[in-house]
Short mmCIF file of C-alpha atoms in Angstrom, two decimals:
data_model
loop_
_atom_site.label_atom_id
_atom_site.label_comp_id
_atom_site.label_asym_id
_atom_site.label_seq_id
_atom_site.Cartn_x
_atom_site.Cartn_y
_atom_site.Cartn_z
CA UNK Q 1 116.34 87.94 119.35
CA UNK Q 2 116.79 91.02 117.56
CA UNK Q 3 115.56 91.27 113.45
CA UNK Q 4 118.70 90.94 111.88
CA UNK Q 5 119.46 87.85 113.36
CA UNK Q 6 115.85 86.68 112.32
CA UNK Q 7 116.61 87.40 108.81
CA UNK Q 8 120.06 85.44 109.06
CA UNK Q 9 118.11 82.60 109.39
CA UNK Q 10 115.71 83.15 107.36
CA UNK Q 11 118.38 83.45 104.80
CA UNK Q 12 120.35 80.75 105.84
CA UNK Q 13 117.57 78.61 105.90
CA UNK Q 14 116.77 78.75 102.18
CA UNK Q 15 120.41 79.08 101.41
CA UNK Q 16 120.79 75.26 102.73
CA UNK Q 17 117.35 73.53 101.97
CA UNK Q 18 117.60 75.00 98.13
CA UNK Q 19 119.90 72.68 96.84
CA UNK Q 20 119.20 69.91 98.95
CA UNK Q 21 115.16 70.37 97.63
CA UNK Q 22 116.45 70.22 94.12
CA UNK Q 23 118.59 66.95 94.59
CA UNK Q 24 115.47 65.12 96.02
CA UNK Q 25 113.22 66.52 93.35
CA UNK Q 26 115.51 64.75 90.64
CA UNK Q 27 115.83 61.64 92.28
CA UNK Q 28 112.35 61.71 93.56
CA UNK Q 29 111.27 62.22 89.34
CA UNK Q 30 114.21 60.19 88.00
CA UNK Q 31 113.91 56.13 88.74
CA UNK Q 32 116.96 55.07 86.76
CA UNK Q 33 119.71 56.50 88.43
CA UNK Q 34 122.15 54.47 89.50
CA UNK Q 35 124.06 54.39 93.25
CA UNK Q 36 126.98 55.81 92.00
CA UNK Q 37 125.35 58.98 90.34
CA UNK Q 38 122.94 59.23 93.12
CA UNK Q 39 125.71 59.28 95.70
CA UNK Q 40 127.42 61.99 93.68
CA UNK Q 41 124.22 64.04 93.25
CA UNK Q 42 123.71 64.09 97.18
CA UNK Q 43 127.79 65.23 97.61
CA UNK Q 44 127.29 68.03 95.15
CA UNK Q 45 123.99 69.28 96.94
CA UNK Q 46 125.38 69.37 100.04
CA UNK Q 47 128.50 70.95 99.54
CA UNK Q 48 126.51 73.56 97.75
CA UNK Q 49 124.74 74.09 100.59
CA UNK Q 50 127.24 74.73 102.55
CA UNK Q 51 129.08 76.96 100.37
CA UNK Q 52 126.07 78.94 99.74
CA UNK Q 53 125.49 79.19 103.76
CA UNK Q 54 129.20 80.37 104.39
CA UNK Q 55 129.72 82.70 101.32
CA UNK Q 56 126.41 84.38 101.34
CA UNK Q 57 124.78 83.53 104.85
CA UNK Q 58 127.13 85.34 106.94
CA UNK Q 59 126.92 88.79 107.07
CA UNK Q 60 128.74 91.58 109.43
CA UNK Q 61 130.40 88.82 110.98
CA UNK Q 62 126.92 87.13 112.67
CA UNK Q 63 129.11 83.90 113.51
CA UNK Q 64 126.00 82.25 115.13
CA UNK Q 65 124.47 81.24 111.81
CA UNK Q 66 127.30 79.07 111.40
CA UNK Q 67 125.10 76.68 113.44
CA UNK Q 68 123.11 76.15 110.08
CA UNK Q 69 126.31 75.05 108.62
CA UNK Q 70 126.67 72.05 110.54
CA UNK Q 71 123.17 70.93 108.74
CA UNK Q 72 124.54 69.07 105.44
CA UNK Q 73 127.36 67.69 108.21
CA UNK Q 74 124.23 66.07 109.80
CA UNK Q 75 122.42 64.59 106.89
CA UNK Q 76 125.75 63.48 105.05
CA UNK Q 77 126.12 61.65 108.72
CA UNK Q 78 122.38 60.32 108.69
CA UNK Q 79 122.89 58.84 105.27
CA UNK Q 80 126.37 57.53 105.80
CA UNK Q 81 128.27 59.08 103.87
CA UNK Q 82 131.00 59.78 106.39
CA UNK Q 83 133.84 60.54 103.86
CA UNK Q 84 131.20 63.24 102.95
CA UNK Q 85 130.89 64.34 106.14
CA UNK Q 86 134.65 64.75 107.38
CA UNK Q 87 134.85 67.20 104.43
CA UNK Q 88 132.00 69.09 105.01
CA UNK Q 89 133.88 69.23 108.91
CA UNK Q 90 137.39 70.67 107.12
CA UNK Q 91 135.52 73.14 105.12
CA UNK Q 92 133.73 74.23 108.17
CA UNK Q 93 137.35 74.40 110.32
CA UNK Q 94 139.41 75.81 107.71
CA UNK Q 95 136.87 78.58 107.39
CA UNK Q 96 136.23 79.21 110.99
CA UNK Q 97 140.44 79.09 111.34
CA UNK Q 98 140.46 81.89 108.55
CA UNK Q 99 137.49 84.04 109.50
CA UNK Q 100 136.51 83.20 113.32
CA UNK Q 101 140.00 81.97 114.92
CA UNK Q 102 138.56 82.38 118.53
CA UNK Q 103 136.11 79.61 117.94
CA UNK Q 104 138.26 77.45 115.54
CA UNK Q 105 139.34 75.33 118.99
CA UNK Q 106 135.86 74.67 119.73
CA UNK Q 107 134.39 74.01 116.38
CA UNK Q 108 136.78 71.61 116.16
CA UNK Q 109 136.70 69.75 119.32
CA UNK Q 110 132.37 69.91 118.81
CA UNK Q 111 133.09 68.03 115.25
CA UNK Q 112 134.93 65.40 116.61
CA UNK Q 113 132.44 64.90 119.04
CA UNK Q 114 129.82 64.84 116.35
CA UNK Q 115 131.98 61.68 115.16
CA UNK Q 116 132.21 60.22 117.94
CA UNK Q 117 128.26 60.05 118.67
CA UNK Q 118 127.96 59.12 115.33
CA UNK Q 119 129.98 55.69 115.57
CA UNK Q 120 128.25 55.51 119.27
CA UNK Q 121 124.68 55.62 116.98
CA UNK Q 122 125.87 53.69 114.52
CA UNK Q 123 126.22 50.83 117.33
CA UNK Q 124 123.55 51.39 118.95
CA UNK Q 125 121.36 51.95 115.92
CA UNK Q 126 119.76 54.79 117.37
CA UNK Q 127 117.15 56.72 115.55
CA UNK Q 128 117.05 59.59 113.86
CA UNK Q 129 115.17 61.68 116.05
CA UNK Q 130 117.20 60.72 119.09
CA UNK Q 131 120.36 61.40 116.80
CA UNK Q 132 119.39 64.70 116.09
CA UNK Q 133 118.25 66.02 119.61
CA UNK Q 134 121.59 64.26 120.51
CA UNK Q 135 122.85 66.53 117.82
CA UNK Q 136 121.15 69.96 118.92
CA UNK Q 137 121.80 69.24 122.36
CA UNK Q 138 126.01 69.19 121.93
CA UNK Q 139 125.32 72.05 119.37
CA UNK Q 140 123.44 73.80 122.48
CA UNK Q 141 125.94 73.19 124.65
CA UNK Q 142 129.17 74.29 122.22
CA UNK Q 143 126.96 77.47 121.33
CA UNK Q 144 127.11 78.45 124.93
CA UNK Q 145 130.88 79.19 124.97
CA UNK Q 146 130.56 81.16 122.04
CA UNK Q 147 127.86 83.67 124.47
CA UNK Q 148 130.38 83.15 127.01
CA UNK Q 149 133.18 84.23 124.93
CA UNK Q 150 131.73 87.10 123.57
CA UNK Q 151 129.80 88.12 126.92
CA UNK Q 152 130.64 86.70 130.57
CA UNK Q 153 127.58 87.95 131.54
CA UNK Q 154 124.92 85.36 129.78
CA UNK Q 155 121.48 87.48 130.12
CA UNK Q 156 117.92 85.85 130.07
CA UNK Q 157 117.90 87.27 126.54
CA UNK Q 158 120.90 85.70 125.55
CA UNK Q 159 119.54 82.49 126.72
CA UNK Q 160 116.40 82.70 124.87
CA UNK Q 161 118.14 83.12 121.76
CA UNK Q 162 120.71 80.41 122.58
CA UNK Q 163 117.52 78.11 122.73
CA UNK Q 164 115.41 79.40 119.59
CA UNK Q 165 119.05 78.78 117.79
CA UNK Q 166 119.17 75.23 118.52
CA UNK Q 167 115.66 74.45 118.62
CA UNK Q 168 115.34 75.71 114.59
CA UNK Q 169 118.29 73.89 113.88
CA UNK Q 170 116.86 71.01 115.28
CA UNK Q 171 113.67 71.42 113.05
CA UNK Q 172 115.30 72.40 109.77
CA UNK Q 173 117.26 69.05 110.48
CA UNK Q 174 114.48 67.00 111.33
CA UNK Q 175 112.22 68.28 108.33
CA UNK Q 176 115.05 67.47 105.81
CA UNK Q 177 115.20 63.79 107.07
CA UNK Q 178 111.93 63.49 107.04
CA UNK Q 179 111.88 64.85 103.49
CA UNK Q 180 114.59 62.02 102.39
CA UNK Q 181 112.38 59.32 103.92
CA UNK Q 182 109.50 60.10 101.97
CA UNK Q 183 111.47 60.54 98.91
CA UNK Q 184 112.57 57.14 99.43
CA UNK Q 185 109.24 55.70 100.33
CA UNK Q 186 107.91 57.60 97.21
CA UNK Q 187 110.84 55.90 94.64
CA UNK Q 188 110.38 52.56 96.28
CA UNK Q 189 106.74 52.91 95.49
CA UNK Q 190 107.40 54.24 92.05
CA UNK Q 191 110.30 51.03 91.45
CA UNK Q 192 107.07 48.40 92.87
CA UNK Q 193 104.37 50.02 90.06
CA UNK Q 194 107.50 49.82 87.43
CA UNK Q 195 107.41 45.86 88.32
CA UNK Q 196 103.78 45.68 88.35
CA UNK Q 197 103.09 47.16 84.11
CA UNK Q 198 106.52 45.06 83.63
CA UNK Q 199 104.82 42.31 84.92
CA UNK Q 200 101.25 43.12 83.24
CA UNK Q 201 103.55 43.53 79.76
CA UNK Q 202 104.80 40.78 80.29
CA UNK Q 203 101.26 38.39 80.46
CA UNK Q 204 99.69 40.43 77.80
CA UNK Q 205 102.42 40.38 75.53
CA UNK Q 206 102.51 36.01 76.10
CA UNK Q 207 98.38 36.33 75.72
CA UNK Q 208 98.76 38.34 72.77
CA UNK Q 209 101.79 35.68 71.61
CA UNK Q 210 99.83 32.81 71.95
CA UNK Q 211 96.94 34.56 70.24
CA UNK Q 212 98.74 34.87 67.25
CA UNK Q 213 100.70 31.61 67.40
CA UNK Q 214 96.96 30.37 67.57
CA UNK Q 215 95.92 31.72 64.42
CA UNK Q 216 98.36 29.71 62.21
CA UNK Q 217 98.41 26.32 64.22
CA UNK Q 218 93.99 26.34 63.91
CA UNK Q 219 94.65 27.07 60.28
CA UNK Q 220 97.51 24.20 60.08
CA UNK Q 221 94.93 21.77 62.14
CA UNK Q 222 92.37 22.49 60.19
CA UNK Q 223 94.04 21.57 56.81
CA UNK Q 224 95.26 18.57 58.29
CA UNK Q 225 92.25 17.39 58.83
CA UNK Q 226 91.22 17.99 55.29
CA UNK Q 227 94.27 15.87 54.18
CA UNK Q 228 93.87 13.10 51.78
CA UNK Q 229 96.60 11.50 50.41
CA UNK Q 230 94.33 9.51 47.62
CA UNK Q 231 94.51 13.10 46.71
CA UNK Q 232 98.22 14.42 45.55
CA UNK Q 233 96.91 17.81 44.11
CA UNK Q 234 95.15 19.29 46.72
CA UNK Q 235 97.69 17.34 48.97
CA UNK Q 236 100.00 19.46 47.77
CA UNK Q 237 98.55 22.71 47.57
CA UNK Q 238 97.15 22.18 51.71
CA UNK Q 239 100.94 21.49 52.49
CA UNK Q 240 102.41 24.74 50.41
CA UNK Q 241 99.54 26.45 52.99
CA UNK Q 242 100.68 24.43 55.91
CA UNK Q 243 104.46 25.07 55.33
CA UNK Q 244 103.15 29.13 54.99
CA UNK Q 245 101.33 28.99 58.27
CA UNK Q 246 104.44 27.29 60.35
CA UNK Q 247 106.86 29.59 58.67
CA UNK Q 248 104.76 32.27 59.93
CA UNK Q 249 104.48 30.85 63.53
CA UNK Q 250 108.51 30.66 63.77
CA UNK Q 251 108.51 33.89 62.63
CA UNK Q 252 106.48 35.41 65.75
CA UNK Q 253 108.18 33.56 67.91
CA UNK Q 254 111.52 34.35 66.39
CA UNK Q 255 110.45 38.53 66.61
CA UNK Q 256 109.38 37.82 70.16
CA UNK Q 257 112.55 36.58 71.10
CA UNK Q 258 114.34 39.35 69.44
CA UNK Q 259 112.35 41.67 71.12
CA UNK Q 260 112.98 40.41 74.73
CA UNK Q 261 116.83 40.31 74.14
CA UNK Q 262 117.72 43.27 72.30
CA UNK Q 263 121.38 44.13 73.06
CA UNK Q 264 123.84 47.05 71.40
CA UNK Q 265 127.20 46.23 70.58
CA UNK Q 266 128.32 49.90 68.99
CA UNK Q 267 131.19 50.70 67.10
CA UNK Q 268 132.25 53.25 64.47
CA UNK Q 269 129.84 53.14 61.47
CA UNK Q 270 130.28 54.44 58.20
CA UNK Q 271 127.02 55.67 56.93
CA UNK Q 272 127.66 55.41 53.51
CA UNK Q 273 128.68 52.11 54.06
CA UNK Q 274 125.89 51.18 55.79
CA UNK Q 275 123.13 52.73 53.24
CA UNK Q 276 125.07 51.06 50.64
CA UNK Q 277 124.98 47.85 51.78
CA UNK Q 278 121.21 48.30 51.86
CA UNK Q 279 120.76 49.67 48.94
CA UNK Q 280 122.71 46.89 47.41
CA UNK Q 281 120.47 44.12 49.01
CA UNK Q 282 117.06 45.51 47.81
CA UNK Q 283 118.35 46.97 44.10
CA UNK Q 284 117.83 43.68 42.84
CA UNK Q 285 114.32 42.58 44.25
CA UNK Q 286 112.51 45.77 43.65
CA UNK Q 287 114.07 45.70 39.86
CA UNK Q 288 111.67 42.40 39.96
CA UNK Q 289 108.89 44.10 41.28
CA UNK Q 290 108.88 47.12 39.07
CA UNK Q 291 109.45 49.42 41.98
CA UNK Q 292 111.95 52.30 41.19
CA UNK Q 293 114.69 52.47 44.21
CA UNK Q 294 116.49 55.90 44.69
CA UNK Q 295 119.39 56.01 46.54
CA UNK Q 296 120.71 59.64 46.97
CA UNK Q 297 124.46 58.94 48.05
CA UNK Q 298 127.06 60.96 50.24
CA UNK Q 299 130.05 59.57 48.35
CA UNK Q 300 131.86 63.46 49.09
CA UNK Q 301 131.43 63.16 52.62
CA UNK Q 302 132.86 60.98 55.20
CA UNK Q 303 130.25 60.55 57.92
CA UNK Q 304 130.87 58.21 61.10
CA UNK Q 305 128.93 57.57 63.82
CA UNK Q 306 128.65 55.11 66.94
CA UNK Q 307 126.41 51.90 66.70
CA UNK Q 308 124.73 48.61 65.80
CA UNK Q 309 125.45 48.07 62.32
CA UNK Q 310 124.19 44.50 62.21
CA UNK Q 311 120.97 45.90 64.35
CA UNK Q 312 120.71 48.96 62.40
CA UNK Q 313 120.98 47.41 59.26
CA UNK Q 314 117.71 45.30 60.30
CA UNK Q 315 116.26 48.40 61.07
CA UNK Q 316 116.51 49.52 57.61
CA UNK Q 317 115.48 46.08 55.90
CA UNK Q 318 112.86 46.01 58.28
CA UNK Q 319 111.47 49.28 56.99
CA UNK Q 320 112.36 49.05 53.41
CA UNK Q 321 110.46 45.66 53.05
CA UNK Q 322 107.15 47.59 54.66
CA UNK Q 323 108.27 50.36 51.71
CA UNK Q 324 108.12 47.71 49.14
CA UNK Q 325 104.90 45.78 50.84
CA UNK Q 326 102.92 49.17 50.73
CA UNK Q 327 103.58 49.45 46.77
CA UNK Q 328 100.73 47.82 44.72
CA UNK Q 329 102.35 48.29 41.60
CA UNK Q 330 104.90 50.89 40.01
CA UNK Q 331 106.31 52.15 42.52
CA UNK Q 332 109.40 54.38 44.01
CA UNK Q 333 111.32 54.46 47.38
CA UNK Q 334 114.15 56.94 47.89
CA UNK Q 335 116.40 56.98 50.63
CA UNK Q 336 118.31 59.45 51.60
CA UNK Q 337 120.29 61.21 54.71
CA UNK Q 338 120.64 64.51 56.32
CA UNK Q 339 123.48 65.53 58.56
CA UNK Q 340 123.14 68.23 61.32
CA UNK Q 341 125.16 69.13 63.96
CA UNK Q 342 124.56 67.01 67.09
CA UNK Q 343 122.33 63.95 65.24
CA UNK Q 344 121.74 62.21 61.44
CA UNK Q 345 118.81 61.68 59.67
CA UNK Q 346 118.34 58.83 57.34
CA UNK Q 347 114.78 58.94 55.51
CA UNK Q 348 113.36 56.50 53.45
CA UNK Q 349 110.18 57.64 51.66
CA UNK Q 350 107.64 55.64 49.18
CA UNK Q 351 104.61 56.46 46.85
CA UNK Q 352 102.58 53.40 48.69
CA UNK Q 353 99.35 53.54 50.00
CA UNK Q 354 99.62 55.16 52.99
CA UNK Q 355 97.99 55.08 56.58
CA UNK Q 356 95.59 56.76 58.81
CA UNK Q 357 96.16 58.24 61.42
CA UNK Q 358 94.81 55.69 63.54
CA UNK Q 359 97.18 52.82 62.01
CA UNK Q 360 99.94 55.64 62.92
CA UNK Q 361 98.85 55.88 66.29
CA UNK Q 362 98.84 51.77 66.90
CA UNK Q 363 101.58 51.15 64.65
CA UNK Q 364 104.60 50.62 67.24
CA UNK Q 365 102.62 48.73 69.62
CA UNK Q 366 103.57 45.22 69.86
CA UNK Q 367 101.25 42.91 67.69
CA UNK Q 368 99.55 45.65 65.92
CA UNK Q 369 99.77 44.82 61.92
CA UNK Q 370 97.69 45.44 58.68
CA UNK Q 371 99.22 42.56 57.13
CA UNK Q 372 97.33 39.57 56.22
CA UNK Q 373 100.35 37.55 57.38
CA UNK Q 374 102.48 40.01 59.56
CA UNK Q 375 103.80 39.48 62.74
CA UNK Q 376 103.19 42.81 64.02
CA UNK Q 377 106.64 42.87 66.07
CA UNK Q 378 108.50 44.33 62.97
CA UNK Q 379 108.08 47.87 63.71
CA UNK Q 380 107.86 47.39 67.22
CA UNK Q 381 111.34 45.77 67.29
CA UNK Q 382 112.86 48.57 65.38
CA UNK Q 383 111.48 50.91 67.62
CA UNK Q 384 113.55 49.70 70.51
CA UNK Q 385 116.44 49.38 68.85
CA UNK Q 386 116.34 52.56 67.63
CA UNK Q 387 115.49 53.46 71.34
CA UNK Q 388 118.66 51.73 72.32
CA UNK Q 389 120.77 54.05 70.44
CA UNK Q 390 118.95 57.02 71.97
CA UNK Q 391 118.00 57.67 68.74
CA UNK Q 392 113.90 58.20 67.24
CA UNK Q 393 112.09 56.21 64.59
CA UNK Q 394 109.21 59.06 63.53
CA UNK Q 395 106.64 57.76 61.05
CA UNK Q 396 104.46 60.17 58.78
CA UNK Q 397 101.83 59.10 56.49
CA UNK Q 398 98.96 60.37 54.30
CA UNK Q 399 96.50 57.31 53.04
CA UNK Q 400 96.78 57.07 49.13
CA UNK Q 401 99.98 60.03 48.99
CA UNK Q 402 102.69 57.12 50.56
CA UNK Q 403 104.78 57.36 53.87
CA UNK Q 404 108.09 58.99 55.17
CA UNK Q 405 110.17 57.33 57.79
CA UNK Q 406 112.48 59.08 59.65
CA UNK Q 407 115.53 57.24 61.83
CA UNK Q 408 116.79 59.42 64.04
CA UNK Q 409 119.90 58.87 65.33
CA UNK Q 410 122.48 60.71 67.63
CA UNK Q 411 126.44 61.65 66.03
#
């Protein structure tokens, strides 16, 4: 085997396994593709394989390498795809029929033998190794007449190199398999840990659930066990606190439900609409509280966008009502929007008291609240919905200077 021919399949080798590598690296890295995309991932990777193998592979006519282009015919077979690979088979033809018409006959014949083994495995379930040498040994065998063609006289030479041929094909083949089974093996491992911290979310978000359901009902007990009825006015004032404590039990579990069974229903929002009807709700409340609301409108502009406005509109109550709670006393919130090319801003600011940055760091974990009386699912729940837009909820805050929240979300 003379150097050029080395270097053919040297090329050829990394002209096929390139884009195959970089379709298992993304599926490999990305769990939540579907079948669909996945399937269309692996038919774009393999016919740029073999386009990359037939444009730049060949050179000065070095037909043999077009043994490497039967490769993505093999592994569309292996993963049955065989739509796949009866295309990958007319690309091969057509090109031999345009560029090597003395082996088009035989290239063709060899690929419907390919099929035909292929329906025989199929049957028989045979493995992939045996498919393969099955494979290599046909391609050996169809390779000769090409030798034959081109020389009558078939050296020891020539025979060697017929051989090495078929035996690196057969390797490059098997090593690409065996790449896609531990890719698989790897995302089916990936998919069971998924389930596991779903599952580990799941009992610590019911421990931490019951924990604060807990809280109130002790507190509820315990009043009730103080209750006199001889007594009307501390009667009364133990049921205003009872009445408190159960409104703040349906409360969790009316968050937690939310939570579990968040769904988007978009459609064309108006923002101005949307701020205004926000606006609108809280004027009138933070009027009472002595709490200055500034509302800096887009009345000139007409901005739309896809989305929730029922879910986004809790959103924004959500976070305006933590505006208001972090106010002690004469106080201002401003809201206000900013438009850029691919994704809109709507910020709502206050002169509260702040946080840390350790409440920051805590503050969209589930349960987490500085309230006396909070839920700590409020923030949490707007994060996901948020996150269901594909859009970003980005809190920052200075203690004693006030916070800034920032909704992200795409145009």
């Amino acid at each position: 085997m003379n150097i050029e021919i080395f270097e053919d399949i040297i090329l050829n080798t990394v002209l096929i396994v390139f884009p195959i590598l970089v379709y298992l690296v993304l599926v490999c890295y990305k769990n939540d593709i579907n079948k669909n995309y996945n399937n269309l991932l692996l038919s774009i990777a393999l016919i740029s394989s073999l386009y990359l193998c037939l444009r730049f592979g060949i050179i000065d006519g070095n037909s043999k390498v077009l043994l490497f282009c039967n490769i993505p015919i093999v592994i569309a077979l292996m993963k049955k795809k065989s739509l796949l690979g009866v295309l990958l088979a007319l690309i091969n033809i057509l090109y031999c029929f345009f560029i090597y018409k003395n082996i088009c006959l035989i290239v063709t014949i060899k690929y419907l033998t390919y099929f035909i083994l292929y329906l025989c495995a199929r049957k028989r379930n045979l493995s992939t190794e045996s498919f393969i040498l099955s494979i290599a040994v046909l391609q050996g065998f169809f390779l000769s007449f090409e030798y034959f063609f081109k020389d009558l006289n078939l050296t020891l030479n020539s025979f060697i190199e017929l051989i090495i041929l078929v035996f690196i094909y057969y390797f490059i083949s098997f090593v690409i398999l065996y790449i896609f089974k531990i890719i698989e093996k790897v995302r089916e491992l990936n998919k069971s840990i998924e389930l596991l911290e779903k599952d580990k979310m799941i009992k610590e978000s019911l421990f931490k659930l019951t924990h604060e359901i807990k809280n109130p009902l002790a507190v509820i007990k315990g009043y009730l066990d103080m209750f006199n009825i001889d007594n009307k006015e501390k009667s009364l004032k133990y049921l205003n606190i009872i009445r408190e404590e159960a409104n703040r039990s349906l409360n969790i579990i009316t968050d937690f439900l939310e939570f579990n069974k968040i769904k988007i229903v978009k459609t064309e929002i108006d923002l101005n609409l949307l701020l205004e009807d926000v606006y609108d709700s809280f004027k009138i409340i933070l009027n009472r509280k002595n709490i200055k609301l500034i509302y800096n409108d887009r009345e000139d502009e007409e901005i739309y966008f896809d989305g929730d406005y029922e879910r986004l509109k809790q959103v924004l109550i959500n976070v305006l009502k933590n505006s208001v709670e972090a106010i002690k006393d004469k106080g201002k919130v401003e809201i206000s929007s900013n438009i850029y090319k691919r994704h809109i801003d709507i910020i709502i600011e206050d002169d509260g008291i702040g946080m840390s940055e350790d409440t920051l760091k805590q503050l969209k974990t589930m349960f987490f609240t500085t309230k006396l009386n909070g839920s700590g699912l409020g923030v949490c729940l707007s994060n996901e919905i948020i996150k269901a837009h594909n859009g970003e909820l980005i809190y920052t805050s200075k203690e004693g200077v006030g916070t800034k929240v920032t909704i992200r979300l795409p145009k």
